[in-house]
Each structure stands twice: as C-alpha cells, then as structure tokens.
Coordinates of C-alpha atoms and ligand atoms in Angstrom, one line a residue:
X1 CA -4.3 -26.1 3.3
X2 CA -1.9 -23.2 2.6
X3 CA 0.1 -20.9 4.7
X4 CA -2.4 -18.1 4.1
X5 CA -5.5 -20.0 5.2
X6 CA -3.7 -20.9 8.4
X7 CA -2.3 -17.5 9.1
X8 CA -5.2 -15.3 8.3
X9 CA -7.3 -16.2 11.4
X10 CA -4.2 -15.2 13.5
X11 CA -4.9 -11.7 14.7
X12 CA -2.2 -9.1 13.8
X13 CA -1.8 -8.4 17.5
X14 CA -1.0 -12.1 18.0
X15 CA 2.4 -11.3 19.4
X16 CA 0.6 -9.5 22.2
X17 CA -2.2 -12.0 22.6
X18 CA -0.4 -15.2 22.0
X19 CA 3.3 -14.4 22.5
X20 CA 6.1 -15.0 20.0
X21 CA 6.3 -18.7 20.7
X22 CA 2.8 -19.3 19.5
X23 CA 3.3 -17.3 16.4
X24 CA 6.4 -19.4 15.6
X25 CA 4.4 -22.6 16.3
X26 CA 1.7 -21.6 13.8
X27 CA 4.4 -20.7 11.2
X28 CA 6.1 -24.0 11.8
X29 CA 2.8 -25.9 11.4
X30 CA 2.0 -24.0 8.2
X31 CA 5.4 -24.8 6.8
X32 CA 5.0 -28.5 7.7
X33 CA 1.8 -28.7 5.7
X34 CA 3.3 -27.1 2.6
X35 CA 4.6 -29.2 -0.3
X36 CA 8.4 -29.2 -0.3
X37 CA 10.0 -26.1 -1.7
X38 CA 7.1 -23.7 -1.1
X39 CA 8.0 -22.7 2.5
X40 CA 11.1 -20.9 1.6
X41 CA 9.5 -18.7 -1.1
X42 CA 6.5 -17.9 1.1
X43 CA 8.7 -17.0 4.0
X44 CA 10.6 -14.3 2.0
X45 CA 7.7 -12.1 1.1
X46 CA 7.1 -8.9 3.0
X47 CA 3.7 -10.3 4.0
X48 CA 5.1 -13.5 5.4
X49 CA 8.0 -11.8 7.1
X50 CA 5.7 -9.3 8.7
X51 CA 3.3 -12.1 9.8
X52 CA 6.1 -14.0 11.3
X53 CA 6.7 -11.0 13.6
X54 CA 3.0 -10.7 14.4
X55 CA 2.5 -7.7 12.1
X56 CA 0.8 -7.2 8.8
X57 CA 2.2 -5.4 5.7
X58 CA -0.5 -3.9 3.5
X59 CA -0.9 -1.8 0.5
X60 CA -3.6 0.5 -1.0
X61 CA -5.2 -0.2 -4.4
X62 CA -7.8 1.4 -6.5
X63 CA -10.2 -0.4 -8.8
X64 CA -8.2 0.6 -11.9
X65 CA -5.2 -1.3 -10.5
X66 CA -7.1 -4.6 -10.9
X67 CA -6.4 -4.4 -14.7
X68 CA -2.7 -4.3 -14.2
X69 CA -1.4 -7.9 -13.9
X70 CA 2.1 -6.9 -12.9
X71 CA 0.6 -4.8 -10.0
X72 CA -1.8 -7.4 -8.9
X73 CA 0.9 -10.1 -8.9
X74 CA 2.9 -8.1 -6.5
X75 CA 0.0 -7.0 -4.4
X76 CA -1.5 -10.5 -4.0
X77 CA 1.8 -12.0 -3.0
X78 CA 3.7 -9.4 -1.1
X79 CA 1.0 -7.7 0.9
X80 CA -1.5 -9.3 3.4
X81 CA -3.7 -6.3 4.0
X82 CA -5.6 -4.1 1.4
X83 CA -7.0 -0.6 1.8
X84 CA -9.2 0.6 -1.0
X85 CA -7.6 4.0 -2.0
X86 CA -10.8 5.8 -3.0
X87 CA -13.7 3.3 -3.4
X88 CA -15.0 3.3 0.2
X89 CA -15.1 7.1 0.4
X90 CA -18.4 9.0 0.7
X91 CA -18.4 10.4 -2.8
X92 CA -18.3 6.9 -4.3
X93 CA -20.4 5.0 -1.8
X94 CA -23.3 7.5 -1.3
X95 CA -23.1 10.1 -4.1
X96 CA -26.7 11.1 -3.6
X97 CA -28.6 11.0 -0.4
X98 CA -29.5 7.4 0.7
X99 CA -28.4 6.1 -2.7
X100 CA -25.5 3.7 -2.2
X101 CA -23.0 2.2 -4.6
X102 CA -20.7 -0.4 -3.2
X103 CA -19.7 -2.0 -6.6
X104 CA -16.3 -0.4 -7.0
X105 CA -15.2 -1.3 -3.4
X106 CA -16.8 -4.7 -3.7
X107 CA -14.4 -5.5 -6.6
X108 CA -11.4 -4.7 -4.4
X109 CA -12.9 -6.7 -1.5
X110 CA -13.2 -9.7 -3.9
X111 CA -9.6 -9.3 -5.0
X112 CA -8.5 -9.2 -1.3
X113 CA -10.5 -12.3 -0.4
X114 CA -9.2 -14.2 -3.5
X115 CA -5.7 -13.5 -2.3
X116 CA -6.4 -14.1 1.4
X117 CA -5.7 -10.5 2.2
X118 CA -7.5 -8.7 5.0
X119 CA -9.0 -5.2 4.5
X120 CA -8.8 -1.8 6.2
X121 CA -12.0 0.2 5.4
X122 CA -11.1 3.8 4.4
X123 CA -12.9 6.0 5.3
X124 CA -16.4 6.9 6.7
X125 CA -16.3 10.5 7.8
X126 CA -13.9 12.9 6.1
X127 CA -14.0 16.5 4.9
X128 CA -12.6 15.5 1.5
X129 CA -14.1 13.4 -1.3
X130 CA -17.4 14.4 0.4
X131 CA -20.3 14.9 -2.0
X132 CA -21.7 18.5 -2.1
X133 CA -25.1 17.3 -0.9
X134 CA -23.6 16.6 2.5
X135 CA -21.6 19.8 2.8
X136 CA -24.7 21.9 1.8
X137 CA -27.1 20.2 4.2
X138 CA -28.6 22.4 7.0
X139 CA -26.6 21.7 10.1
X140 CA -29.6 20.2 11.8
X141 CA -29.6 17.3 9.3
X142 CA -25.9 16.4 9.2
X143 CA -26.0 14.0 12.2
X144 CA -28.8 11.9 10.7
X145 CA -27.0 11.9 7.3
X146 CA -23.7 10.8 9.0
X147 CA -25.3 8.1 11.1
X148 CA -27.2 6.7 8.1
X149 CA -24.0 6.7 6.0
X150 CA -22.0 4.9 8.6
X151 CA -24.7 2.4 9.5
X152 CA -25.4 1.4 5.9
X153 CA -21.8 1.3 4.7
X154 CA -20.5 -0.6 7.7
X155 CA -23.4 -3.0 7.6
X156 CA -22.7 -3.8 4.0
X157 CA -19.2 -5.0 4.9
X158 CA -20.2 -6.4 8.3
X159 CA -17.8 -9.2 9.4
X160 CA -15.6 -8.8 6.4
X161 CA -13.2 -5.9 7.4
X162 CA -10.3 -6.0 9.8
X163 CA -10.8 -2.3 10.6
X164 CA -12.4 1.0 9.7
X165 CA -10.9 4.4 9.6
X166 CA -14.1 5.9 11.0
X167 CA -12.9 9.5 11.1
X168 CA -10.2 10.7 8.9
X169 CA -8.1 13.9 9.3
X170 CA -10.2 15.7 12.0
X171 CA -7.5 18.2 13.0
X172 CA -5.8 21.3 11.6
X173 CA -2.0 21.6 12.0
X174 CA -2.3 23.7 15.1
X175 CA -4.4 21.0 16.9
X176 CA -7.8 22.8 16.5
X177 CA -10.6 20.8 15.0
X178 CA -11.0 21.3 11.2
X179 CA -14.2 23.2 10.6
X180 CA -15.8 20.8 8.2
X181 CA -19.5 19.9 7.8
X182 CA -19.4 17.5 10.7
X183 CA -17.6 19.7 13.3
X184 CA -19.7 22.7 12.2
X185 CA -22.9 20.8 12.8
X186 CA -22.1 18.8 15.9
X187 CA -18.9 20.2 17.5
X188 CA -16.2 17.7 18.5
X189 CA -18.9 15.3 19.6
X190 CA -19.3 14.0 16.1
X191 CA -16.2 11.8 16.6
X192 CA -17.8 9.9 19.5
X193 CA -21.1 9.7 17.7
X194 CA -19.4 8.3 14.6
X195 CA -17.5 5.7 16.5
X196 CA -20.6 4.5 18.4
X197 CA -22.6 4.3 15.2
X198 CA -19.9 2.2 13.5
X199 CA -19.6 -0.2 16.5
X200 CA -23.3 -0.7 16.5
X201 CA -23.2 -1.7 12.8
X202 CA -20.3 -4.1 13.0
X203 CA -19.1 -5.1 16.5
X204 CA -16.1 -7.0 15.0
X205 CA -14.3 -4.3 13.0
X206 CA -11.6 -2.4 14.8
X207 CA -12.4 1.3 14.8
X208 CA -9.7 3.8 14.1
X209 CA -9.1 7.6 13.9
X210 CA -6.6 8.4 11.2
X211 CA -4.6 11.5 10.4
X212 CA -1.4 12.8 8.8
X213 CA 1.4 14.9 10.4
X214 CA 0.8 13.2 13.7
X215 CA 3.8 10.9 13.5
X216 CA 6.0 13.1 15.7
X217 CA 5.1 15.0 18.8
X218 CA 3.6 18.3 17.8
X219 CA 0.4 20.3 18.4
X220 CA -1.6 18.2 16.0
X221 CA -0.5 14.9 17.6
X222 CA -1.1 16.4 21.0
X223 CA -4.6 17.1 20.0
X224 CA -5.2 13.6 18.7
X225 CA -3.6 12.2 21.9
X226 CA -5.9 14.3 24.1
X227 CA -8.9 13.2 22.0
X228 CA -8.1 9.6 22.3
X229 CA -7.5 9.9 26.0
X230 CA -10.9 11.6 26.5
X231 CA -12.8 9.1 24.3
X232 CA -11.2 6.1 26.0
X233 CA -12.1 7.5 29.5
X234 CA -15.7 7.9 28.4
X235 CA -15.9 4.4 27.2
X236 CA -16.4 5.4 23.5
X237 CA -15.5 2.5 21.2
X238 CA -12.1 3.3 19.8
X239 CA -9.5 0.6 19.0
X240 CA -6.7 2.3 17.2
X241 CA -5.0 5.3 15.8
X242 CA -3.7 5.4 12.2
X243 CA -0.6 7.4 11.4
X244 CA -0.7 8.1 7.7
X245 CA 3.1 8.6 7.5
X246 CA 3.4 10.5 4.2
X247 CA 7.1 11.2 4.8
X248 CA 9.6 13.4 3.0
X249 CA 13.0 11.7 2.3
X250 CA 15.2 11.8 5.4
X251 CA 12.7 13.6 7.5
X252 CA 11.2 10.9 9.8
X253 CA 10.5 12.7 13.0
X254 CA 12.9 11.9 15.8
X255 CA 10.0 11.5 18.2
X256 CA 8.2 9.0 16.0
X257 CA 8.7 6.0 18.3
X258 CA 8.1 7.9 21.6
X259 CA 4.9 9.3 20.0
X260 CA 3.6 5.9 19.0
X261 CA 4.4 4.6 22.4
X262 CA 2.4 7.3 24.2
X263 CA -0.7 6.5 22.2
X264 CA -0.3 2.7 22.7
X265 CA 0.0 3.4 26.4
X266 CA -3.6 4.7 26.3
X267 CA -4.7 1.2 25.4
X268 CA -5.2 1.6 21.7
X269 CA -3.5 -0.1 18.8
X270 CA -1.4 2.0 16.5
X271 CA -0.8 1.4 12.8
X272 CA 1.1 3.0 9.9
X273 CA -1.7 3.4 7.4
X274 CA -0.5 5.3 4.3
X275 CA 3.3 5.0 4.2
X276 CA 5.3 6.6 1.5
X277 CA 8.6 8.6 1.4
X278 CA 8.8 11.1 -1.4
X279 CA 12.0 12.0 -3.2
X280 CA 12.8 15.1 -5.2
X281 CA 13.2 13.8 -8.8
X282 CA 15.3 12.5 -10.4
X283 CA 15.8 9.8 -7.7
X284 CA 19.6 9.4 -7.3
X285 CA 21.3 6.3 -6.0
X286 CA 22.0 8.1 -2.7
X287 CA 18.4 9.2 -2.4
X288 CA 17.2 5.6 -2.9
X289 CA 19.7 4.5 -0.2
X290 CA 18.3 7.2 2.2
X291 CA 14.8 6.0 1.3
X292 CA 15.8 2.4 2.2
X293 CA 17.0 3.6 5.5
X294 CA 13.8 5.6 6.1
X295 CA 11.6 2.5 5.3
X296 CA 13.7 0.3 7.6
X297 CA 13.4 2.9 10.4
X298 CA 9.6 2.8 10.0
X299 CA 9.6 -1.0 10.2
X300 CA 11.9 -1.1 13.2
X301 CA 9.8 1.5 14.9
X302 CA 6.6 -0.5 14.5
X303 CA 8.4 -3.7 15.7
X304 CA 9.7 -1.8 18.7
X305 CA 6.3 -0.5 19.8
X306 CA 4.0 -2.9 21.6
X307 CA 0.6 -2.2 20.2
X308 CA 1.8 -1.4 16.7
X309 CA -0.1 -3.9 14.6
X310 CA 1.1 -3.2 11.0
X311 CA 2.2 -1.0 8.2
X312 CA 0.4 -0.1 5.0
X313 CA 2.1 1.5 2.0
X314 CA -0.1 3.9 0.0
X315 CA 0.0 2.4 -3.5
X316 CA 1.9 -0.6 -4.8
X317 CA 4.5 1.0 -7.0
X318 CA 5.9 4.4 -7.9
X319 CA 3.5 4.9 -10.8
X320 CA 0.5 4.2 -8.6
X321 CA 1.4 6.8 -6.0
X322 CA -0.6 10.1 -5.5
X323 CA 2.7 11.9 -4.8
X324 CA 3.7 13.1 -8.4
X325 CA 0.2 14.6 -8.9
X326 CA 0.1 16.4 -5.7
X327 CA 3.8 17.4 -5.2
X328 CA 5.1 18.3 -8.7
X329 CA 8.8 17.4 -9.0
X330 CA 8.5 14.7 -6.3
X331 CA 7.9 11.0 -6.6
X332 CA 9.6 7.5 -6.4
X333 CA 7.9 7.3 -3.0
X334 CA 7.2 3.5 -2.7
X335 CA 9.2 0.3 -2.4
X336 CA 8.6 -0.7 -6.1
X337 CA 9.7 1.2 -9.2
X338 CA 7.3 1.9 -12.1
X339 CA 8.0 -1.6 -13.5
X340 CA 7.3 -3.3 -10.1
X341 CA 10.9 -4.1 -9.5
X342 CA 11.7 -4.0 -5.8
X343 CA 13.8 -1.0 -4.9
X344 CA 16.4 -0.7 -2.1
X345 CA 13.5 0.3 0.3
X346 CA 11.9 -3.1 -0.3
X347 CA 15.1 -5.0 0.6
X348 CA 15.7 -2.8 3.6
X349 CA 12.1 -3.4 4.9
X350 CA 12.4 -7.1 4.4
X351 CA 15.7 -7.2 6.2
X352 CA 14.3 -5.2 9.1
X353 CA 11.6 -7.8 9.3
X354 CA 14.2 -10.5 9.6
X355 CA 14.5 -11.5 5.9
X356 CA 18.0 -11.9 4.6
X357 CA 18.3 -12.8 1.0
X358 CA 17.0 -9.8 -1.0
X359 CA 13.9 -9.4 -3.1
X360 CA 11.8 -12.5 -3.6
X361 CA 10.3 -13.4 -6.9
X362 CA 6.7 -12.6 -7.7
X363 CA 4.7 -15.8 -8.0
X364 CA 3.1 -16.2 -11.4
X365 CA 5.9 -14.5 -13.4
X366 CA 8.4 -17.1 -14.5
X367 CA 10.5 -16.7 -17.7
X368 CA 13.2 -17.9 -20.0
X369 CA 15.3 -15.5 -22.1
X370 CA 17.5 -16.1 -25.1
X371 CA 19.5 -13.6 -27.1
X372 CA 21.5 -13.2 -30.3
X373 CA 24.1 -10.5 -30.8
X374 CA 25.4 -9.2 -34.1
X375 CA 28.4 -6.9 -33.5
X376 CA 30.8 -4.8 -35.5
X377 CA 33.7 -2.5 -34.4
X378 CA 31.7 0.0 -32.4
X379 CA 28.1 -1.1 -32.6
X380 CA 25.8 -4.1 -32.2
X381 CA 22.2 -5.3 -32.6
X382 CA 20.6 -7.7 -30.3
X383 CA 17.4 -9.8 -30.6
X384 CA 15.9 -11.1 -27.4
X385 CA 13.2 -13.7 -27.1
X386 CA 11.2 -13.8 -23.9
X387 CA 9.1 -16.9 -23.0
X388 CA 6.5 -16.9 -20.3
X389 CA 7.2 -20.2 -18.4
X390 CA 4.7 -19.4 -15.7
X391 CA 1.1 -20.5 -15.4
X392 CA -0.6 -17.2 -15.7
X393 CA -1.2 -14.9 -18.6
X394 CA 0.7 -11.6 -18.3
X395 CA -1.3 -8.5 -19.3
X396 CA 1.7 -6.2 -19.5
X397 CA 5.3 -7.2 -19.0
X398 CA 8.6 -5.5 -18.1
X399 CA 11.9 -7.3 -18.5
X400 CA 14.8 -5.8 -16.5
X401 CA 18.4 -6.6 -17.3
X402 CA 21.9 -5.3 -16.9
X403 CA 23.7 -4.1 -20.0
X404 CA 27.5 -4.8 -20.1
X405 CA 29.7 -1.8 -19.3
X406 CA 30.2 0.4 -22.4
X407 CA 27.0 -0.5 -24.2
X408 CA 24.5 2.3 -24.8
X409 CA 21.2 1.7 -26.5
X410 CA 20.5 3.9 -29.5
X411 CA 17.2 2.5 -30.8
X412 CA 14.9 -0.4 -30.2
X413 CA 12.0 -2.3 -31.7
X414 CA 9.0 -4.2 -30.3
X415 CA 9.6 -2.8 -26.8
X416 CA 10.5 0.5 -25.1
X417 CA 13.9 0.5 -23.3
X418 CA 14.9 2.8 -20.5
X419 CA 17.4 4.0 -19.5
X420 CA 20.0 3.6 -22.3
X421 CA 22.8 2.1 -20.1
X422 CA 23.3 0.0 -17.0
X423 CA 20.1 -1.3 -15.4
X424 CA 17.7 -1.3 -18.3
X425 CA 14.0 -2.1 -18.4
X426 CA 12.3 -3.2 -21.6
X427 CA 8.5 -2.7 -21.4
X428 CA 5.9 -4.1 -23.8
X429 CA 4.2 -1.9 -26.4
X430 CA 0.5 -1.8 -26.9
X431 CA 0.4 -4.7 -29.5
X432 CA 2.5 -7.2 -27.6
X433 CA 1.4 -6.7 -24.0
X434 CA -0.3 -10.1 -23.6
X435 CA 1.9 -13.1 -23.0
X436 CA 0.1 -16.4 -22.4
X437 CA 1.7 -19.3 -20.5
X438 CA 4.2 -20.9 -22.9
X439 CA 4.1 -18.0 -25.4
X440 CA 7.1 -16.1 -26.5
X441 CA 7.7 -12.5 -27.7
X442 CA 10.7 -10.9 -29.3
X443 CA 12.2 -7.5 -29.2
X444 CA 15.5 -6.0 -30.0
X445 CA 17.8 -3.0 -29.9
X446 CA 20.8 -1.4 -31.4
X447 CA 23.6 -0.2 -29.2
X448 CA 27.1 1.4 -29.3
X449 CA 29.8 -0.5 -27.4
X450 CA 33.4 0.1 -26.3
X451 CA 34.6 -3.5 -26.7
X452 CA 32.3 -5.7 -24.6
X453 CA 29.8 -7.2 -27.0
X454 CA 28.4 -9.8 -24.6
X455 CA 24.7 -10.4 -23.9
X456 CA 23.0 -8.6 -21.0
X457 CA 22.8 -10.4 -17.6
X458 CA 20.4 -10.7 -14.7
X459 CA 17.1 -10.8 -16.6
X460 CA 14.0 -10.5 -14.4
X461 CA 10.4 -10.4 -15.6
X462 CA 8.0 -8.3 -13.5
X463 CA 10.5 -8.7 -10.6
X464 CA 11.1 -12.4 -11.0
X465 CA 14.5 -13.7 -12.1
X466 CA 14.5 -15.5 -15.5
X467 CA 16.5 -18.4 -16.7
X468 CA 18.7 -17.9 -19.8
X469 CA 18.9 -20.3 -22.7
Ligands
LIG1 O1 -13.0 10.2 -10.2 C1 -12.5 11.4 -10.8 C2 -12.6 11.3 -12.4 O2 -13.9 11.2 -12.7 C3 -11.9 12.5 -13.0 O3 -11.9 12.4 -14.4 C4 -10.5 12.7 -12.5 C5 -9.8 14.0 -13.0 O4 -8.9 14.5 -12.1 O5 -10.5 12.8 -11.0 C6 -11.0 11.6 -10.4 O6 -11.0 11.8 -9.0 C7 -9.7 11.7 -8.4 C8 -9.8 10.6 -7.3 O7 -8.6 10.5 -6.6 C9 -10.2 9.2 -7.9 O8 -9.2 8.8 -8.8 C10 -9.4 13.0 -7.8 O9 -9.2 14.0 -8.8 C11 -8.1 12.9 -7.0 O10 -7.9 14.1 -6.3 C12 -8.3 11.7 -6.0 O11 -7.1 11.7 -5.3 C13 -7.1 10.9 -4.1 C14 -6.9 11.7 -2.9 O12 -6.9 10.9 -1.8 C15 -8.0 12.7 -2.7 O13 -7.7 13.5 -1.5 C16 -6.0 9.9 -4.2 O14 -6.3 9.0 -5.3 C17 -5.9 9.1 -2.9 O15 -4.8 8.3 -3.0 C18 -5.8 10.0 -1.8 O16 -5.7 9.3 -0.6 C19 -5.6 10.1 0.6 C20 -6.2 9.3 1.7 O17 -7.5 9.0 1.4 C21 -6.2 10.1 3.0 N1 -4.8 10.6 3.3 C22 -4.2 11.3 2.2 C23 -4.2 10.5 1.0 C24 -3.4 11.2 -0.1 O18 -4.0 12.3 -0.5

C-alpha cells in the first residue's frame, strides 16, 4: 500500500473533520508502511506537503498535455487534484443537442485515477465555450436544455469527482448578473435550479459556484456573498465557492483573507481554483521573487482560513498557461518554467506548507551526465552525454545546468540552448526527443570564456538532479 492510496480517502477538509492529530496519525501510518527511503521524497512534494496540512494542491490539464512526459511527470507527482482545463465544458461535452462526448474528459479522468489524483469538474453552466445551439434556443427551452446537460454530464461521472463547478462566472464586475442565455431565460433562479439538478444526479460531489475578481471585497464579491447567503438560507445544495485567483504580480487584494473568511462563515467551503500570477515579460529576478512572495501569501491565506480546502494552479508550467495568449506581453504565471523546472514560487509555496529543503525531484526522471571540454585561449567546445538512469521513457527532455562565470554559448548542436550564460537549459530537438531507460544522447556547444574552462555544474533533467560521471 502506498502513501497515496492511504491518503486519498482522507477528505481535504480532514483538519476540520478529524483535527490535526488525526491527519498526522494517518501520515505517520503511511510513512511506516513505505519501504525505507520513500517517505522523505514523498513528503517533499507540494501534494504531500499540502495533504499533511489537510489541504489539496491541484493543477489544470488539457488532453494535449497528456502527450508531454515532462509535464505529466510533474503533474502526477506534485499535484493531488486535477481540473480538466476545457474538456468538461459544454462545447466539448454536448456540442449538439443531446449528443454527448465525454471521451476527451475521460482521458484526463483516467490520468488522474492512474496517479491517485482527485478531480474537480469544470464546468456545467457558463456563458463561454457554450455551443451556439444553446445560446440561440428560445428562452422557453433553455431550462430543459440546462437540466438535461447537467443531469447527463454529472451522471456520467457520478461518484468519481470530488467537486463540480456547477455555475461559472455568473456576475458582472458591478455585481449584477451577467445577461447570458441562462439568466435571460430564467432570471437568477437558474443558479438554484442548476445546483438542485446537479445534486440529484450525484449526491456525493461537492457543488461549487466559481468566479474571478471575487478574491477581495468589492461589488462583485458582495454579490456572490449575498447569493450564497440567500441560497444557503433556502436550503439549496451549495457546498463551496471557488475563487479563481488570476492575479497580477504584486496585486493580491489586501482583503483576500477577510473575504474568504466571510464566505466560510456562511458554512461553505472555499477553494482557490485557478491560481496564476502574471508577470510583465521579460520576467526579471526581482519579479520572480515578488511572485514567490505572492504564491506564499496565497498558501498562507488558505492555511489561515478554516474552510479553505485547497489550491489549484491553472496549468502546470509557464508554457501551458492561458496568460500569454490572452494578455500579450504577460506570462511566467505559474510555479514551473517552460522546461518544468521549479521557480522561486514553487519553493516559496512548499516552504509556506511547511517544507524546508527546496524543490523536490520529479520521480521518473533520473540521470547521469558526463562532459568533455576542449579549450583554447578564449574559446572552448564541450560535448555532453546524458543518460536516462530512470525507469520510464522520456518523450521530451530538458537538461538544466549552470555555466561557469565568463562562459557564453555561441553555437550548439543536437540540442537548443537558452540563455547563453548562467542558468542554461538544453532542450531536445525533434529527432532526439525520446530517451528510453538506460539510453544516452549527446549534444554539444561552443562558447567564449574569460579564463574558467571548467565543466558546467548542477545538472538537472526535467527538474530532477543528475549525478555526474
Ligand atoms: O478547440 C479550438 C481549436 O479547434 C482551434 O483550432 C483553436 C484556435 O484558436 O481554438 C481551440 O479552442 C480554444 C480552447 O481553449 C481549447 O484549446 C479556444 O480558442 C481558447 O479560447 C480556449 O481557451 C480556454 C479559455 O478558458 C476559454 O475561455 C483556455 O484554454 C482555458 O484555460 C480557459 O480557462 C478559463 C476557465 O475555464 C474559467 N476561468 C478563466 C479561465 C481562463 O480564461
């Protein structure tokens, strides 16, 4: 039995339901059942650190992400909750009336189950990614279409999801209801109707309302607060509120904690559901430090609010994020860089969760590196051989290392190197992306130097440190 199979049945609100002592006891039991040496590694992932505090740490993935082995290695080890980024939305699941397609989401559900991750369903009723057949229905037919959609989608996943974002983004910024197909047909009553329909289809999934720009106290969060209060007083099934938390660097609202607390005081859980923190590019070292502080503040806030059950980041790494496509000039919004190396925000989040020793290796990526240097007065060439000493085939690799001071890469072969100095990452090319267990690949580069012709140091493959031969 592994740590995960023991911990998964433990509800994320365990620190409320069982108290900290019970959580610790479960963790101790799990550690006792592990072969020697595994407990330490497991305990340093974001996932295990969060679980040891009674929270979950999740991520969003889309089906295309399943083809990226560096991404899946990080997702399956570091995160304990998965939200399909697009695949459970109406345009995918019911593109034509009463014609359902769950295949894309099912692939993500299988990945989550294979990695003992729980799932947040996202999302049933939303104005966006809504097929035109719904928005062009006569208003008299929208309720039946909505109830049918909810009933069939929720029933398909019955008993398998931790929660559903039943209604997504119902409000305008001024706190009025968004005039979408649902509000126009049913008025604000569509929310209660959607929640009741979802509960009838799966009594075990926790039912959420989810929105953005409701993290601080403002007219929009006031409207959500009043809606939640009203629904709860009427006995409408509502278990939680999701705060998307698409933050801008250095701009976490000062009322974030107090706002979460006022919702939790209504008797609902609260969750950070789509966390990212966008930076105006290029991301400088000081911006990354500020981002680390922002992420740590989010973690600390959730830890401090009784009723906050967990945090989900929207996308695994910076290259999986929606930010650059929607906010040109901004990016670097997640805890992992484009090569899945943990950024300062990762370390800060882990530290805020009680971890202490920096980024943990990604299981499955183990490596050995050897290098040969040929130097002359102001230049050198270097050939590096990378061996996959892990047990899984890598479909895509990135080898990070630190170049000695004064060395600047001028050209390379069999890999693409960036940047030219300092903390460099070598990424595979199309023809050498696959690296089977035990297999080696070689690449090289030419560099200028100012006297130090030694080999690079601190090699890590897909985020895991390598041994050097
Ligand atoms: O599927 C089409 C494809 O056929 C077409 O070739 C391609 C060309 O642009 O577009 C593809 O659709 C894209 C879709 O994602 C699937 O990849 C849409 O253009 C793109 O707009 C859509 O973006 C998604 C966005 O929601 C839509 O609003 C993002 O991936 C997704 O991360 C994002 O997630 C939302 C949450 O659900 C709710 N909160 C905000 C968050 C960020 O916008």
